[in-house]
Coordinates of C-alpha atoms in Angstrom, one line a residue:
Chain A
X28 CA -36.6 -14.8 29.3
X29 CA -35.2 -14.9 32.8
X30 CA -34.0 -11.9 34.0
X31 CA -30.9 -13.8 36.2
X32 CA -30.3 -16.0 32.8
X33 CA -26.5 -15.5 31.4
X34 CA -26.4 -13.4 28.3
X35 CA -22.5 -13.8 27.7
X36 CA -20.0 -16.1 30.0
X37 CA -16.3 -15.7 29.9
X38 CA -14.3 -19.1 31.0
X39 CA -11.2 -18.5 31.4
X40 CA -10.6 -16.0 28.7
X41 CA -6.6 -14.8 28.1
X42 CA -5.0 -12.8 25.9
X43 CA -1.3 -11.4 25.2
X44 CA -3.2 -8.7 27.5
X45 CA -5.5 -11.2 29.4
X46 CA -5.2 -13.3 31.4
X47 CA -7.9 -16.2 32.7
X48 CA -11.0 -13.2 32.9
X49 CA -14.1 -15.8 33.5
X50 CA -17.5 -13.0 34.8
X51 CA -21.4 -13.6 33.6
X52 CA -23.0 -11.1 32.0
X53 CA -26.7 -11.1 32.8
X54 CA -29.5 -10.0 31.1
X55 CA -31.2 -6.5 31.1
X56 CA -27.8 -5.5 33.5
X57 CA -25.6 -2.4 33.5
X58 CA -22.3 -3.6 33.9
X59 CA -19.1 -1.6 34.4
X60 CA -15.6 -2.6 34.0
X61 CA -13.1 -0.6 35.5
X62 CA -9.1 -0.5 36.2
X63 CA -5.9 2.1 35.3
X64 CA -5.3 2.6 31.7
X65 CA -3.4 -0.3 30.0
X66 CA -5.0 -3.0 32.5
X67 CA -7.2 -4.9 29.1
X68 CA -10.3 -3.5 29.5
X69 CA -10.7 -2.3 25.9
X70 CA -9.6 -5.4 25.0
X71 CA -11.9 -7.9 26.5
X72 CA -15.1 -6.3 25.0
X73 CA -12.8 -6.2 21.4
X74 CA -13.0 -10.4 22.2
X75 CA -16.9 -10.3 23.0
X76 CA -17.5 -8.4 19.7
X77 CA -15.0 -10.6 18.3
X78 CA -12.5 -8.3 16.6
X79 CA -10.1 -10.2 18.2
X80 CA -9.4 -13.9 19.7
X81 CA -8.8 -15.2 23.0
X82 CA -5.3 -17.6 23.1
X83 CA -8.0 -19.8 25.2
X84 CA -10.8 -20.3 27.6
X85 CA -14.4 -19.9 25.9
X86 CA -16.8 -17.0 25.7
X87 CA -20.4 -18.1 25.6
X88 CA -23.8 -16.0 23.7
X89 CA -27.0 -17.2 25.2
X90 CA -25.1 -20.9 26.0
X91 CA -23.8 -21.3 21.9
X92 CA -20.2 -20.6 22.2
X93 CA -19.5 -17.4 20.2
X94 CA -17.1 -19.6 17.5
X95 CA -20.4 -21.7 16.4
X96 CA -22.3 -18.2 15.6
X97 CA -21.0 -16.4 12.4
X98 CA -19.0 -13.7 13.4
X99 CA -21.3 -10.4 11.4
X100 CA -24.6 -12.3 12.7
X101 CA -22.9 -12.2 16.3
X102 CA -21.4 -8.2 15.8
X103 CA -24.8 -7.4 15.1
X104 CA -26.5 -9.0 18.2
X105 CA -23.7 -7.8 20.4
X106 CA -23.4 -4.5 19.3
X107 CA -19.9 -2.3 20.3
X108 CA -19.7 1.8 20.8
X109 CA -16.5 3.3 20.8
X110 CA -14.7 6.3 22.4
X111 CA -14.9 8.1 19.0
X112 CA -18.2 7.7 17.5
X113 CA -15.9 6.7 13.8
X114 CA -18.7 7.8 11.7
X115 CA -18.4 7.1 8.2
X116 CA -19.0 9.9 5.6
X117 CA -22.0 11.1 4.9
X118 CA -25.3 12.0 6.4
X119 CA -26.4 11.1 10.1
X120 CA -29.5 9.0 8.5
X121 CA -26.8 6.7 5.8
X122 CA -24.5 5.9 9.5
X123 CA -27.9 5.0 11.2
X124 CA -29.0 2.7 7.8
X125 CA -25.3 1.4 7.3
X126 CA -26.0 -1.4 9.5
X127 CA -29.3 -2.8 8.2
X128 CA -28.4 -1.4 4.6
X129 CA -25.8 -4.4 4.5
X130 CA -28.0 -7.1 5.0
X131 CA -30.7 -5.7 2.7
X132 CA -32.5 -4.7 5.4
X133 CA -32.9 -0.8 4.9
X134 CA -36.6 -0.5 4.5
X135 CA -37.4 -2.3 8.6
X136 CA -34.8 0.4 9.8
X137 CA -36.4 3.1 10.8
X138 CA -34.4 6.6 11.2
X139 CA -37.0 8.5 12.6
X140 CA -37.5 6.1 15.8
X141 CA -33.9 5.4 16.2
X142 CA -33.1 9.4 16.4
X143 CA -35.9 9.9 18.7
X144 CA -34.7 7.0 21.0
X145 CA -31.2 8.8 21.6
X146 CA -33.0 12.3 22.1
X147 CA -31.9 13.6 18.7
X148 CA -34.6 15.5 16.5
X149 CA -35.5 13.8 12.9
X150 CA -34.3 17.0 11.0
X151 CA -31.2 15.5 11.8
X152 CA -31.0 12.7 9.4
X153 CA -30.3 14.8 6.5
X154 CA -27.4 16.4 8.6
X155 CA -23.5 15.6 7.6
X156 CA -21.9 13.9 10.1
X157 CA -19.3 16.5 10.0
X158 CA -21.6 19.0 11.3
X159 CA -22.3 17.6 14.5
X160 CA -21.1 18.1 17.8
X161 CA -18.9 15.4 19.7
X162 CA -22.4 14.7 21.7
X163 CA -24.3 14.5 18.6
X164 CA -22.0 12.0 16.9
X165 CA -21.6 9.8 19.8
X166 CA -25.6 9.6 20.0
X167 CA -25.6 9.0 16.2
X168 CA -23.0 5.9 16.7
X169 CA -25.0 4.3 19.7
X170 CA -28.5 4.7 17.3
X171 CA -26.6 3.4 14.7
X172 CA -25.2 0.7 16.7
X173 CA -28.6 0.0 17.9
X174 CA -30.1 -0.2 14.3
X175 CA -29.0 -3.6 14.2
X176 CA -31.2 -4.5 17.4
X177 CA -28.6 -5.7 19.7
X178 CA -29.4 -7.8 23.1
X179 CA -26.0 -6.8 24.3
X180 CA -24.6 -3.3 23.8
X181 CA -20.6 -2.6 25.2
X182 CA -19.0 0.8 25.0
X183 CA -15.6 1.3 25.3
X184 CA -15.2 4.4 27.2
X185 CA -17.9 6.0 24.9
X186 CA -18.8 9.2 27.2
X187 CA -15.3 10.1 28.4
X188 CA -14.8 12.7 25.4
X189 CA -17.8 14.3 26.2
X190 CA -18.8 17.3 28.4
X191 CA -21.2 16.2 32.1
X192 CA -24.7 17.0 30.8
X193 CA -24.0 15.1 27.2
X194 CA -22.7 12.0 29.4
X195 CA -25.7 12.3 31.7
X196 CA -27.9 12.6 28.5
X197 CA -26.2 8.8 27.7
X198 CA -26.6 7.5 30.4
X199 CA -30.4 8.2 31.1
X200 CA -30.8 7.0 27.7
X201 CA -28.6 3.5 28.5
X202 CA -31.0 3.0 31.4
X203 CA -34.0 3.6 29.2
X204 CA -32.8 1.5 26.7
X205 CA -32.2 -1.6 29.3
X206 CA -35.5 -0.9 31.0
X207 CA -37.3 -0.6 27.2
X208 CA -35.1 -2.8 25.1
X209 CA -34.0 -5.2 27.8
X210 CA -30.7 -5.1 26.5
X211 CA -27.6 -5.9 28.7
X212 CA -24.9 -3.4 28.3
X213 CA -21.1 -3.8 29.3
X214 CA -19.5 -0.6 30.1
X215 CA -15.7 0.4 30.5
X216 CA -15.3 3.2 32.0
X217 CA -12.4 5.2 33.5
X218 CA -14.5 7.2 35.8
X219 CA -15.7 6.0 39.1
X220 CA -18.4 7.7 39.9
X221 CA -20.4 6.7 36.3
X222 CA -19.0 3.2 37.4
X223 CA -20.9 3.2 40.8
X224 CA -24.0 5.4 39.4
X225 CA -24.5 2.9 36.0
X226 CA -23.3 -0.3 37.1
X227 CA -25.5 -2.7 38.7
X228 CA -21.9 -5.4 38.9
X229 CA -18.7 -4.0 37.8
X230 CA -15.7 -5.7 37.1
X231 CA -11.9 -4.3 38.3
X232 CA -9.1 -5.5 35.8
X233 CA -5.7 -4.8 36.7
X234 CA -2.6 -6.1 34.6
X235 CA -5.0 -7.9 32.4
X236 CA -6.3 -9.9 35.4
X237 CA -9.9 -9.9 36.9
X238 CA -9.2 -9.0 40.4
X239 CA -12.3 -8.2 41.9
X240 CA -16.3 -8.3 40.5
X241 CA -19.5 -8.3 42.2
X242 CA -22.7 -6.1 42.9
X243 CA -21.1 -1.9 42.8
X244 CA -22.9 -1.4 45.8
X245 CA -20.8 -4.0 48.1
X246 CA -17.5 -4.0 46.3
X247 CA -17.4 -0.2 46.2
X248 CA -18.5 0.0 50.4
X249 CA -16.2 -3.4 51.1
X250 CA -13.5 -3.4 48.5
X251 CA -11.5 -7.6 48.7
X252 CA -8.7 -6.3 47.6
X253 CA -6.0 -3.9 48.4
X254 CA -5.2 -3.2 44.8
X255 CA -9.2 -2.0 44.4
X256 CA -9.4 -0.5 47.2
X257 CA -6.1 1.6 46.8
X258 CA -8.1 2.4 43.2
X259 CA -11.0 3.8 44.6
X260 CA -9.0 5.2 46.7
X261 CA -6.9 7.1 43.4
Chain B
X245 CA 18.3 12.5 -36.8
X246 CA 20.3 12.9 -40.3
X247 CA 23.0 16.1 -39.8
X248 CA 21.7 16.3 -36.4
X249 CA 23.5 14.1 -34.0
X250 CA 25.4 15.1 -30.9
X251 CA 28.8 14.9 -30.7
X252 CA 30.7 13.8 -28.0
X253 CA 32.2 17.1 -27.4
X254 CA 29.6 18.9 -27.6
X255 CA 27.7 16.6 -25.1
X256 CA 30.9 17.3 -22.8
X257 CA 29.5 20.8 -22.9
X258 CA 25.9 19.9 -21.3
X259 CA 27.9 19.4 -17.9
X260 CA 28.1 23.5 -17.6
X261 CA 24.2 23.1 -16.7
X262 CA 25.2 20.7 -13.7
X263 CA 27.6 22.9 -12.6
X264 CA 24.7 25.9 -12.2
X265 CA 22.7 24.0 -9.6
X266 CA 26.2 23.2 -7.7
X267 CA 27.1 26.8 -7.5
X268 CA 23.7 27.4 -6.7
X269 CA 23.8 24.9 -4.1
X270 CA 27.5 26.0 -2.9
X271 CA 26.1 29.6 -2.9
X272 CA 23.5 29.1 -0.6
X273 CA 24.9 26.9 1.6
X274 CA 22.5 23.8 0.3
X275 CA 25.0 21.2 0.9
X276 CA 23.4 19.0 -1.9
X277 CA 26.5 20.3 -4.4
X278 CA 27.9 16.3 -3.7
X279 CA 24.3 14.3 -4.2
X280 CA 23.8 17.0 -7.7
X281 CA 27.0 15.7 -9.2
X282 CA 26.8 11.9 -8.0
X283 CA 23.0 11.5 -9.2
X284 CA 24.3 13.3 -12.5
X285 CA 27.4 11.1 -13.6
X286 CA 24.9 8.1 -11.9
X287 CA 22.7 9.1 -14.5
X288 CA 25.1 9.4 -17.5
X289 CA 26.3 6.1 -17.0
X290 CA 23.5 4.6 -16.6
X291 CA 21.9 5.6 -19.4
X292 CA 25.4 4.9 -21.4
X293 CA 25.3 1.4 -20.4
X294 CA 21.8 1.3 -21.7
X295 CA 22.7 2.2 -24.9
X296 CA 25.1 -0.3 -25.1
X297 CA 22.5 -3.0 -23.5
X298 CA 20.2 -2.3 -26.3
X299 CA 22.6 -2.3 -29.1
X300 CA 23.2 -5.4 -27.8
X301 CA 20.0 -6.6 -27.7
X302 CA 18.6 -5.2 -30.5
X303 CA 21.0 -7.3 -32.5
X304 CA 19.9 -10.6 -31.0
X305 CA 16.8 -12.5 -32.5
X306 CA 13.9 -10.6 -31.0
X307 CA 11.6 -12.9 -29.0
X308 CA 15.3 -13.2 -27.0
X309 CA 15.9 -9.5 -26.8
X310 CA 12.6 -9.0 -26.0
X311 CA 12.1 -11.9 -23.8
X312 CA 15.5 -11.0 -22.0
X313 CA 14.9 -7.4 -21.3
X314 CA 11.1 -7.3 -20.7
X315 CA 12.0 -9.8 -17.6
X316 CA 14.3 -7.7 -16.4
X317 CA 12.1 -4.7 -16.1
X318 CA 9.2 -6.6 -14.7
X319 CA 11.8 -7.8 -12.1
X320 CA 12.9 -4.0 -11.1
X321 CA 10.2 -3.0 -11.3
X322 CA 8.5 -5.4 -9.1
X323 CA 11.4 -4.9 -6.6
X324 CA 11.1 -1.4 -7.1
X325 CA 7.1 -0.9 -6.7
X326 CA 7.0 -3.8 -3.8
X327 CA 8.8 -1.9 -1.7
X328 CA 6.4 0.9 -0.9
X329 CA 4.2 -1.9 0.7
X330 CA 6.8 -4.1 2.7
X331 CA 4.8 -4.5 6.2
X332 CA 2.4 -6.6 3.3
X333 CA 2.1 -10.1 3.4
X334 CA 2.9 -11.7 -0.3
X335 CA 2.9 -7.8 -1.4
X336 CA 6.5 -9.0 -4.1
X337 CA 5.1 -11.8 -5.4
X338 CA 1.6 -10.4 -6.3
X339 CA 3.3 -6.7 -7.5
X340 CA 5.0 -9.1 -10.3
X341 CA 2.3 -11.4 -11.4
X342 CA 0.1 -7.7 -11.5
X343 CA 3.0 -6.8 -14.0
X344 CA 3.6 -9.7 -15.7
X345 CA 0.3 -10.1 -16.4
X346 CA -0.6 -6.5 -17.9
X347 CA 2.6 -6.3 -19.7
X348 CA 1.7 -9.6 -21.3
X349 CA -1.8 -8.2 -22.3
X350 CA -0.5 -4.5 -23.4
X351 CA 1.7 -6.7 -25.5
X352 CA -0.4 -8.8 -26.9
X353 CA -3.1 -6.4 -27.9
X354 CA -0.4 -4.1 -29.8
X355 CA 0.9 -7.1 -31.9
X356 CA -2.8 -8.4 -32.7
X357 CA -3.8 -5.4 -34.1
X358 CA -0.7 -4.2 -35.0
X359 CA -0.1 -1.2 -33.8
X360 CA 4.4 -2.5 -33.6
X361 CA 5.6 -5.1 -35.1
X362 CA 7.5 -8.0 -33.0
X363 CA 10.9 -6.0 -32.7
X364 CA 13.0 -5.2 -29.9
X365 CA 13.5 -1.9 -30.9
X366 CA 10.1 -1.1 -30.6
X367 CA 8.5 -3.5 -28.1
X368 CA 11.5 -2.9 -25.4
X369 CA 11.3 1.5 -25.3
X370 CA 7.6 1.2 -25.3
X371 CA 7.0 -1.3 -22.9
X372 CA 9.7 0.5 -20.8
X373 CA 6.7 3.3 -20.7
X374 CA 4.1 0.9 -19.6
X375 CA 6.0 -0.8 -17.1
X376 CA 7.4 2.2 -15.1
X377 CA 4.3 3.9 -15.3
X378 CA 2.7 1.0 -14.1
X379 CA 5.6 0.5 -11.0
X380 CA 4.6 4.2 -9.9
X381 CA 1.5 3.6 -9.6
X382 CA 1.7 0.8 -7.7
X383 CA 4.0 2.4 -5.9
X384 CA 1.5 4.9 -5.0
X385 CA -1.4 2.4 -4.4
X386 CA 0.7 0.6 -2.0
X387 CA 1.9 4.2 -0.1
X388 CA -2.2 4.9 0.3
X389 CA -3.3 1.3 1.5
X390 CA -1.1 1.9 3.9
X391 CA -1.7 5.1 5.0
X392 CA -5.5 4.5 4.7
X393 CA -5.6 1.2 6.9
X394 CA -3.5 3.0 9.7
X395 CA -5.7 6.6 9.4
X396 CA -8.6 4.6 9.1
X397 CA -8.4 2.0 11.7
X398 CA -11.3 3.3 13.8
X399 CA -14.1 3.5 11.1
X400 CA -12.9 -0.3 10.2
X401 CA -13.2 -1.6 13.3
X402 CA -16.9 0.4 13.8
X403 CA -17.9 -0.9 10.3
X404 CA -16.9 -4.7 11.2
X405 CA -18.6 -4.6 14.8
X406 CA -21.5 -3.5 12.8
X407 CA -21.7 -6.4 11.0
X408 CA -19.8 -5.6 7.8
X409 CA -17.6 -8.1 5.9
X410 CA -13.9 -7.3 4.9
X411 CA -14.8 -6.1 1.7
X412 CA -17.9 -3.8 2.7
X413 CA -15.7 -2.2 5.9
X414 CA -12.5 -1.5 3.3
X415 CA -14.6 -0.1 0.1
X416 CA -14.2 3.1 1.1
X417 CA -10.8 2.6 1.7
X418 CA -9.8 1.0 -1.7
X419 CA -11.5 3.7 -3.5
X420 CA -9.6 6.4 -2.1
X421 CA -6.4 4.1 -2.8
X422 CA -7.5 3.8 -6.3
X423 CA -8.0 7.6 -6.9
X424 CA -5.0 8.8 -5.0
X425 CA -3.1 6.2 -7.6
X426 CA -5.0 6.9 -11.1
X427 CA -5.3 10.8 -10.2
X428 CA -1.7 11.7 -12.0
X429 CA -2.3 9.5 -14.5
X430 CA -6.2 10.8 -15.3
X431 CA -4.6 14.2 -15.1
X432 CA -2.2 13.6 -17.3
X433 CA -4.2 12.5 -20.0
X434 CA -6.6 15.1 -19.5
X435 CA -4.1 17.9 -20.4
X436 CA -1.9 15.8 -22.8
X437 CA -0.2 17.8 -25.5
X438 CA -2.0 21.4 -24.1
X439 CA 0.9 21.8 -21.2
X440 CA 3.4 20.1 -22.4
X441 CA 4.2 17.7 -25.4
X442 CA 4.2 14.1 -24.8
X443 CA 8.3 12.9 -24.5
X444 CA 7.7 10.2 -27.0
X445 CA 6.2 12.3 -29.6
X446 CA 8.9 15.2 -28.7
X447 CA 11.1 12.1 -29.7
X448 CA 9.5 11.2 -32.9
X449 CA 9.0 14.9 -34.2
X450 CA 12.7 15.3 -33.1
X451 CA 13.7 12.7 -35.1
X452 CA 11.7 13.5 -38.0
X453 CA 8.8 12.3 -38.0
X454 CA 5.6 13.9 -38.8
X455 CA 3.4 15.5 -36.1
X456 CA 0.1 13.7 -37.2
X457 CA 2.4 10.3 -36.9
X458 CA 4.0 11.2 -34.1
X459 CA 0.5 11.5 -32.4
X460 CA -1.1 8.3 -33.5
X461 CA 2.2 7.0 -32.0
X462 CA 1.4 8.8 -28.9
X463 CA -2.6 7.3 -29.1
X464 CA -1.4 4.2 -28.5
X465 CA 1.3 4.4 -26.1
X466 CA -0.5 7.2 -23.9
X467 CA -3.8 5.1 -23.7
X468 CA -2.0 1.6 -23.2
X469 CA 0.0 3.4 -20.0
X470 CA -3.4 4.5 -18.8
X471 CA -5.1 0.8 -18.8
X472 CA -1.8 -0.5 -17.6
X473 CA -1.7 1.7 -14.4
X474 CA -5.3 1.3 -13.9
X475 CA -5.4 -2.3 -13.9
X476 CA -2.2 -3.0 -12.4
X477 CA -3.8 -0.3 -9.5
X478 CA -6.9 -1.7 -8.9
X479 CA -5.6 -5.4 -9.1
X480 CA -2.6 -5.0 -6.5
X481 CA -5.1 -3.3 -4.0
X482 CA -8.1 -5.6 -4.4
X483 CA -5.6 -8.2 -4.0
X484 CA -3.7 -6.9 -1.2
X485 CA -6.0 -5.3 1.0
X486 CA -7.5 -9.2 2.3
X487 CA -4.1 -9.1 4.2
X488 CA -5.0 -6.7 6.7
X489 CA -7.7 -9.2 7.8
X490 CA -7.8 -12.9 9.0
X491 CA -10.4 -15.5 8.3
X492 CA -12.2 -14.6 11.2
X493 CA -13.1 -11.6 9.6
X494 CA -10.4 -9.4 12.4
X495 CA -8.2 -6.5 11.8
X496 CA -4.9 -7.4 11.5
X497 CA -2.3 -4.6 12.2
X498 CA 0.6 -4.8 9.4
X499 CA 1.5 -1.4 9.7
X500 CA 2.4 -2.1 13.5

């Protein structure tokens, strides 16, 4: 698979809270949406996972438009982490199986691999999810998520409850995962520098609109607009 | 109750015990001395008018008493119940069909194997019972569905982007609705007759009849509440909770 090949496309996407967001998502990227709180970014990866429903435009999976695909066949390849890990009772190793366990699919999923790939040790799969620490959960959510192989992964502010070395701990384990799994991952993030260190294009939503996108690097140095540039500059 | 019936003066006397919790209330500065004596005479009255409502029907044909007065509890009952869950779509109509329906089974089952014969002096007071235990539990199903699907939101969402159906992401939901609404009614079943006595059979043995009678009595009515609440619990919420998503398999927010 090409690496420059679109993995998702947004035409003309709007919402009560969106309006006409059109960006590519390309495969095996880190890309980072960014913008003040309010400005949609939560809910355009809600409309890629489809938990909710653009008024119009079209969002595109590998060129199939993501209304032909059944909808739990599509959660599972675009997999979602939120800002609260919103495990379910039990033990770390039922949240990790709860994926594969409804398809019938619990003996391929293996627990051991999927701790060990976000740096947890296996003698945590007996452990209640009660018992964990913010970090812990949040790593048991993404492995979880990841359970049900994903191409695409979005997290919606998923490290912003957690303390500087547990968010670097994420992140070196995102950039493993793309570089491993080549997975895409979509990112929303409120903090800047995690924007410009992660993402290899980031996106700037303001007031539900896309204002600005392109390559972190350049749009960071030579901001288009004065409402990004007044951001970075916040 | 031969030689044992309560005059009207001395029922006269009975409003001395409302007047305790007024001066109780006036003592302490409650301010509920007004709401005490309005829910009391309410309450009189009510029941009053009652009494004269089943004379009345009691002296109709039966399948008209009946038919006439079992409508009208299903009806307030239904009004009554539906109300706990008014953000729900369709949450009225499906309460009374839920009601309808069980009290038309309960009903059934008692005449086939005759446990009361087909008389509005039986069927109406004992299928009062069913029905109002049946409205409080829905009642409290529809408090908890509510409650659950708003505290819950999160692990919803999380269990549909995994790939879960509506029904996989809300079955822990609906079985904490269902507990939280059978619970009282489990409990109190558990302990019948060891904390206190049944009012039914306190009725019966009041007015005469034997203990062993007044329990088989009891048998009957305690274990036909108990299936009415269940299914009329579990039925409302399997029924209801498809609301809170669309057929795209989405979260709706009702409780917004």
């Amino acid at each position: 698979m090409d690496k420059n090949q679109s993995i998702i496309t947004c035409k003309d996407v709007s919402t009560d809270r969106l309006k006409d967001i059109s960006f590519e998502l390309r495969r095996k990227q880190i890309t980072t949406i960014v913008g003040p709180s309010g400005a949609g970014k939560s809910s355009l990866l809600f409309l890629l996972n489809r938990l909710e429903e653009p008024t119009s435009g079209e969002i595109y999976y590998l060129g199939r438009n993501i209304k032909d695909i059944p909808v739990t066949q599509l959660r599972c390849e675009i997999g979602m982490v939120f800002q609260s890990a919103y495990l379910f009772d039990g033990t770390a190793e039922e949240n990790i199986q709860y994926g594969p366990k409804l398809r019938g699919e619990v003996e391929d999923c293996d627990v051991n691999r999927l701790l060990d790939l976000v740096d947890l040790p296996q003698s945590f799969k007996s452990r209640y999810v009660t018992s964990l620490s913010g970090g812990e959960q949040q790593r048991v959510a993404i492995a979880r998520t990841f359970a049900n192989k994903p191409s695409v992964l979005l997290l919606d502010e998923a490290t912003s409850a957690l303390d500087i070395k547990t968010t670097e701990h994420i992140e070196e384990l995102l950039i493993r995962l793309r570089d491993e799994k080549e997975i895409s991952v979509l990112m929303v993030t409120h903090n800047l520098k995690q924007a410009e260190r992660m993402g290899e294009q980031t996106l700037y939503i303001e007031e539900g609109r896309l204002l600005e996108s392109g390559l972190t690097s350049e749009i960071f140095e030579h901001p288009e607009t004065n409402h990004f540039e007044q951001f970075l500059k916040e | 109750m031969e030689g044992n019936e309560i005059s009207n003066l001395s029922l006269l006397f009975i409003i001395v015990f409302v007047f305790i919790p007024v001066s109780l209330s006036y003592w302490f500065s409650l301010d509920l001395s007004k709401t005490i004596i309005w829910s009391s005479i309410r309450g009189v009255a009510q029941l009053f008018i009652i009494g004269y409502v089943l004379t009345f029907l009691f002296d109709l044909p039966s399948w008209q008493g009946i038919g006439l007065w079992v409508t009208v509890m299903v009806i307030v009952a239904a009004i009554n119940a539906s109300r706990k869950g008014r953000n729900i779509p369709y949450v009225f109509p499906v309460v009374l069909m839920v009601i309808s329906l069980t009290e038309v089974f309960i009903l059934s089952l008692w005449l086939l194997f005759g446990y009361i014969p087909f008389s509005a002096e039986k069927v109406i007071p004992i299928s009062g019972m069913v029905i109002g235990n049946s409205m409080i539990a829905i009642g409290l199903a529809l408090e908890r569905l509510q409650h659950q699907f708003s505290e819950e939101k999160g692990r919803i969402l999380a269990a549909l982007s995994l790939g879960a159906t509506p029904n996989q992401a809300s079955l822990q939901i609906i079985r904490k609705t269902l507990k939280a609404a059978l619970i009282p009614n489990i409990d109190g079943l558990k302990t019948i007759g060891l904390v206190q006595l049944p009012g039914m059979m306190t009725g019966l043995i009041l007015g005469g009849v034997s203990p062993l009678d007044a329990v088989r009595y009891q048998i009957v009515i305690s274990l036909s509440i108990f299936v009415s609440v269940a299914v009329c619990a579990m039925m409302v919420t399997l029924l209801l909770y498809r609301f809170y998503f669309n057929d795209k398999m989405q979260l709706i927010d009702l409780n917004s």
